[in-house]
Amino acid sequence: MSLVSNYRAHTRERAEQGIPPLPLTAAETRELVELLKAPAPQEKEYLLELFTEHVSPGVDDAALEKAAFLDALVRGEAKCAVISPVEAVRILGTMLGGYNVKPLVDALSSSDSAVAAEAAAMLKKTLLVYDSFDAVVGLSKTNSYAADVLQSWANAEWFTQRPELQEKITLTVFKVPGETNTDDLSPASEAFTRSDIPLHALSMLGSKMEDPIGTIARLKEKGHPLAYVGDVVGTGSSRKSGINSVQWHLGEDIPAVPNKRTGGVVIGSIIAPIFFNTAEDSGALPIQADVTAMETGDVIVVYPSKGVIEKDGLEIARFSLSPNTIADEVRAGGRIPLIIGRTLTAKARKALGLGASDVFRQPEQPADTGKGYTLAQKMIGRACGLPGVRPGMYVEPETLTVGSQDTTGAMTRDEVKELAALSFSADLFMQSFCHTAAYPKPSDVKLHRTLPYFVMSRGGVALRPGDGVIHTWLNRMVLPDTLGTGGDSHTRFPIGVSFPAGSGLVAFAGVTGTMPLNVPESVLVRFKGELQEGITLRDLVNAIPYVAIKQGLLTVEKKGKKNVFAGRVLEIEGLPKLKVEQAFELSDASAERSAAACTVRLDKEPVIEYLSSNVKLLEQMIENGYGDPDTLRRRIGKMQEWLKNPTLLEPDADAEYAAVIEVDMSEIREPILACPNDPDDVATLSEVLRDENRPKQIDEVFVGSCMTNIGHFRALGEVLRGRGAAAARLWVVPPTKMDMNQLIAEGYYSVYGAAGARTEMPGCSLCMGNQARVADNAVVFSTSTRNFDNRMGAGAQVYLGSAELAAVAALLGHLPNKDEYLEVVGRNLSGEKRGDIYRYLNFHTVGQEEMSMLMD
């Protein structure tokens, strides 16, 4: 079959699902080019539509074929009956940047004035020019078309010629009451389709409500764009894929960019901060306003500049546009295009000797209070070349470490292509394969084979399937007191500070080495007193929301929800002697608090130990053939430089916090659990047992996820040792292959086997629930990060707590009472055993043979 018949058949298949065909591949684009070269091409209108609208832009492989053909047409080296040289230039101008830029710059010198003029018109709207900027500046001294382009960039015509944010927006409400987490918008079970936006969007809200896609279609019949409305919107991970789904159904097409949309309005009483930022990046308009008076089918009128929402002519809510630059972001097509465009305009003005532009809204910067800085504010400040920053400041800090995981990695790859980038500027970009390695689908296998080359060819570091969880690895590559980001909400450094982001911003940070940031306020959590026997760090994790609820700073109810942590930096102190692996339990769980980031104040001794270990790990990675070796060597060098003079930033004594929460460890005398199915719904073990509405039997137990370290698995083994088969179905999944290999060497896998446990290769497993699942309606005890409805299994009720309590629950098949739990812990995990159980992998203390075994 020919390309035309094949693609039409593919289009019909996709149309039956209500979605458009996939973009053309590079091979299909080459075949299409040959058809267009024919002296009298058949179905020329269809061929031209395929060529102009169905090839991805940027530095996609198909874009290379498209740009090369168009360049040949402009130069007169090829002929096409349906595309003239001027039209070829116009089509080049729709390709965003990358492979199209040099042909456009070359066309400025064409002897055909119409071609040169069209090239200038297209370049004026092109932002992703990178090194070609200097070529245009040089050419502008002798070429009037190039001079015109440079002046246009300086005048920000790329921005001023776009429509402003409307003063009045009429919308039909599509409301999802209660909390919408991003698992609802982008189900983990469908993660393998995330890069295929239209297909993935079909799964949006499928487990949340009846016929959501049909409801959206019926609401559109009212003739107005839809607004996504909810009480709490966008908690959880997978932010970019969630926004992609919302925009696919509620947004508008982007010319010449297949299968992606922009725009759309999201209104929530609370919008999770990472989701809010991802909406900004994607060109949507997120609004935080009281949604009580809005119901599905209502027609509302939003007045952005006035901050008013009306229904039936009556005011029903007020809001303020935030940040103050958001109108410019929407006008530019998103926060990322605005940043890139502003930078281009500034460079052009500098080249022309002009002052700063007054076209753009300037970020509002807070007054200096004269007070001291928090730890996070100092870290961010250092990344900006400042002593500190104030809450509310807009900054673009150096982003030294960037992480990408596999279920969002394909989207990050596509975003990097759209940014027209062939290299990373971030000091270290790392890609993992922890979410799909255990049970790969064909699309996962393809990704495992192709994504490493894409990352390493741009100077990034690629892990291998089976290596383990992204966070455990990425944390070992972080430098103290530095800033980073990652495409997973649990990218929360135990040293330094990380602001997790959607895949678009992750790509931007990787490509540019910076990220936009509106500095949040901080909430200080200070631990005091003595840790009691049998109480674990996971209990301290759950003690944070437990105390906040008692102080009225956090509510479980979604309607009118209070959450003092939401959008703020959670700063933790009072546990300075923790090992860094332990500190990550605290920082990791800040995602469940909806915090923007987290810091943990540690003494320098555990950080010295950690970095010394990590230098050996990275050296072994190079020895084992991991790439990019130059990036790994550079990071080793910076670690060794820090170790020569190990100093850590400290908060100032007069630093200001939005709230201060003190947790007295002396008062925590029994485990604290997060109850089904909300990580904020925390209760002590005794409170759970007294509550008739909470299940007590435990059907399945999962010990794994980024919240675990090797000590937890030894503790599990010691509880199970010699006790026969566990009463609950038990899943055991260490976070890395090094942990697994060490546990095997120490004989713990034989203990798990005797207990009937199901062991899996290191990775995320049930935590994400995108592959293996618990039984429908099972009651589960898990050490994982979150327990949203249907995440681990359909209808599952999931408790979250410590590995130690999980071990006892697995053994018994039900939640123990406080005395039962403390008796087992006292017998199996205390005294002389304790130091041996809770040991961590210090790679710098082992010999080469053992190191090779751990990395095998």
Short mmCIF file of N, CA and C in Angstrom, two decimals, residues 475-476 478-480 494-496 537 574-584 600-615 642-643 646-648 650 840-845:
data_model
loop_
_atom_site.label_atom_id
_atom_site.label_comp_id
_atom_site.label_asym_id
_atom_site.label_seq_id
_atom_site.Cartn_x
_atom_site.Cartn_y
_atom_site.Cartn_z
N ASN A 475 19.28 11.56 43.85
CA ASN A 475 19.77 12.15 45.10
C ASN A 475 21.27 11.95 45.26
N ARG A 476 21.78 10.86 44.72
CA ARG A 476 23.20 10.57 44.84
C ARG A 476 24.04 11.39 43.87
N VAL A 478 23.27 14.79 43.46
CA VAL A 478 23.01 16.17 43.82
C VAL A 478 24.19 16.76 44.58
N LEU A 479 24.41 18.06 44.38
CA LEU A 479 25.41 18.80 45.14
C LEU A 479 24.73 19.55 46.27
N PRO A 480 25.36 19.64 47.44
CA PRO A 480 24.73 20.32 48.57
C PRO A 480 24.40 21.78 48.26
N PRO A 494 17.17 15.60 49.51
CA PRO A 494 17.45 15.65 50.95
C PRO A 494 18.59 16.60 51.28
N ILE A 495 19.41 16.93 50.28
CA ILE A 495 20.39 18.01 50.40
C ILE A 495 20.12 18.94 49.22
N GLY A 496 20.16 20.23 49.44
CA GLY A 496 19.76 21.16 48.39
C GLY A 496 18.25 21.31 48.39
N LEU A 537 10.92 6.99 61.39
CA LEU A 537 10.89 8.25 60.63
C LEU A 537 9.58 8.39 59.86
N GLY A 574 15.73 20.09 63.33
CA GLY A 574 15.61 19.40 64.61
C GLY A 574 16.08 17.97 64.57
N LEU A 575 16.52 17.51 63.39
CA LEU A 575 17.02 16.13 63.24
C LEU A 575 18.36 16.17 62.50
N PRO A 576 19.33 16.89 63.01
CA PRO A 576 20.56 17.15 62.24
C PRO A 576 21.45 15.94 62.02
N LYS A 577 21.29 14.89 62.83
CA LYS A 577 22.18 13.73 62.74
C LYS A 577 21.68 12.66 61.78
N LEU A 578 20.53 12.89 61.19
CA LEU A 578 19.99 11.89 60.26
C LEU A 578 20.98 11.60 59.14
N LYS A 579 20.99 10.34 58.70
CA LYS A 579 21.68 10.01 57.47
C LYS A 579 20.89 10.64 56.32
N VAL A 580 21.57 10.92 55.21
CA VAL A 580 20.89 11.58 54.10
C VAL A 580 19.77 10.70 53.55
N GLU A 581 20.01 9.37 53.53
CA GLU A 581 18.94 8.47 53.07
C GLU A 581 17.70 8.59 53.94
N GLN A 582 17.89 8.80 55.22
CA GLN A 582 16.75 8.98 56.12
C GLN A 582 16.08 10.33 55.88
N ALA A 583 16.89 11.35 55.67
CA ALA A 583 16.34 12.69 55.45
C ALA A 583 15.41 12.71 54.24
N PHE A 584 15.68 11.84 53.27
CA PHE A 584 14.83 11.82 52.07
C PHE A 584 13.42 11.36 52.39
N VAL A 600 15.87 20.06 54.30
CA VAL A 600 16.13 19.37 55.57
C VAL A 600 17.48 19.86 56.08
N ARG A 601 17.48 20.41 57.27
CA ARG A 601 18.71 20.96 57.84
C ARG A 601 19.50 19.85 58.51
N LEU A 602 20.67 19.56 57.97
CA LEU A 602 21.51 18.48 58.47
C LEU A 602 22.87 19.02 58.89
N ASP A 603 23.54 18.28 59.76
CA ASP A 603 24.94 18.56 60.04
C ASP A 603 25.76 18.14 58.82
N LYS A 604 26.98 18.65 58.74
CA LYS A 604 27.78 18.36 57.55
C LYS A 604 28.33 16.94 57.55
N GLU A 605 28.45 16.29 58.74
CA GLU A 605 29.05 14.94 58.78
C GLU A 605 28.29 13.92 57.94
N PRO A 606 26.93 13.82 58.05
CA PRO A 606 26.25 12.86 57.18
C PRO A 606 26.32 13.22 55.70
N VAL A 607 26.43 14.52 55.40
CA VAL A 607 26.54 14.93 54.00
C VAL A 607 27.92 14.57 53.45
N ILE A 608 28.95 14.74 54.26
CA ILE A 608 30.30 14.34 53.84
C ILE A 608 30.32 12.84 53.54
N GLU A 609 29.76 12.05 54.44
CA GLU A 609 29.71 10.60 54.25
C GLU A 609 28.98 10.25 52.95
N TYR A 610 27.85 10.92 52.73
CA TYR A 610 27.01 10.65 51.56
C TYR A 610 27.74 10.99 50.26
N LEU A 611 28.35 12.15 50.20
CA LEU A 611 29.04 12.53 48.97
C LEU A 611 30.26 11.67 48.72
N SER A 612 30.96 11.29 49.77
CA SER A 612 32.11 10.39 49.59
C SER A 612 31.66 9.08 48.97
N SER A 613 30.53 8.58 49.43
CA SER A 613 29.95 7.35 48.87
C SER A 613 29.55 7.56 47.41
N ASN A 614 28.98 8.71 47.13
CA ASN A 614 28.43 8.97 45.80
C ASN A 614 29.53 9.15 44.75
N VAL A 615 30.66 9.70 45.16
CA VAL A 615 31.79 9.81 44.23
C VAL A 615 32.17 8.41 43.73
N TRP A 642 33.66 20.16 46.67
CA TRP A 642 32.92 20.48 47.90
C TRP A 642 33.54 19.76 49.10
N LEU A 643 33.95 18.52 48.89
CA LEU A 643 34.51 17.74 50.00
C LEU A 643 35.83 18.34 50.53
N PRO A 646 34.00 21.36 53.11
CA PRO A 646 32.58 21.03 53.30
C PRO A 646 31.86 22.01 54.22
N THR A 647 31.14 22.91 53.63
CA THR A 647 30.34 23.87 54.40
C THR A 647 28.91 23.85 53.89
N LEU A 648 27.97 24.09 54.79
CA LEU A 648 26.55 24.09 54.44
C LEU A 648 25.92 25.42 54.85
N GLU A 650 23.11 27.87 56.36
CA GLU A 650 22.29 27.80 57.57
C GLU A 650 21.25 28.92 57.51
N TYR A 840 23.54 1.68 55.97
CA TYR A 840 23.29 2.19 54.64
C TYR A 840 24.46 1.86 53.73
N LEU A 841 24.26 1.96 52.45
CA LEU A 841 25.28 1.58 51.47
C LEU A 841 26.28 2.72 51.33
N ASN A 842 27.42 2.57 51.95
CA ASN A 842 28.51 3.53 51.82
C ASN A 842 29.53 2.94 50.85
N PHE A 843 29.41 3.31 49.60
CA PHE A 843 30.19 2.67 48.55
C PHE A 843 31.69 2.92 48.71
N HIS A 844 32.07 4.02 49.33
CA HIS A 844 33.48 4.33 49.47
C HIS A 844 34.18 3.45 50.50
N THR A 845 33.41 2.66 51.23
CA THR A 845 34.01 1.79 52.25
C THR A 845 34.16 0.35 51.77
#
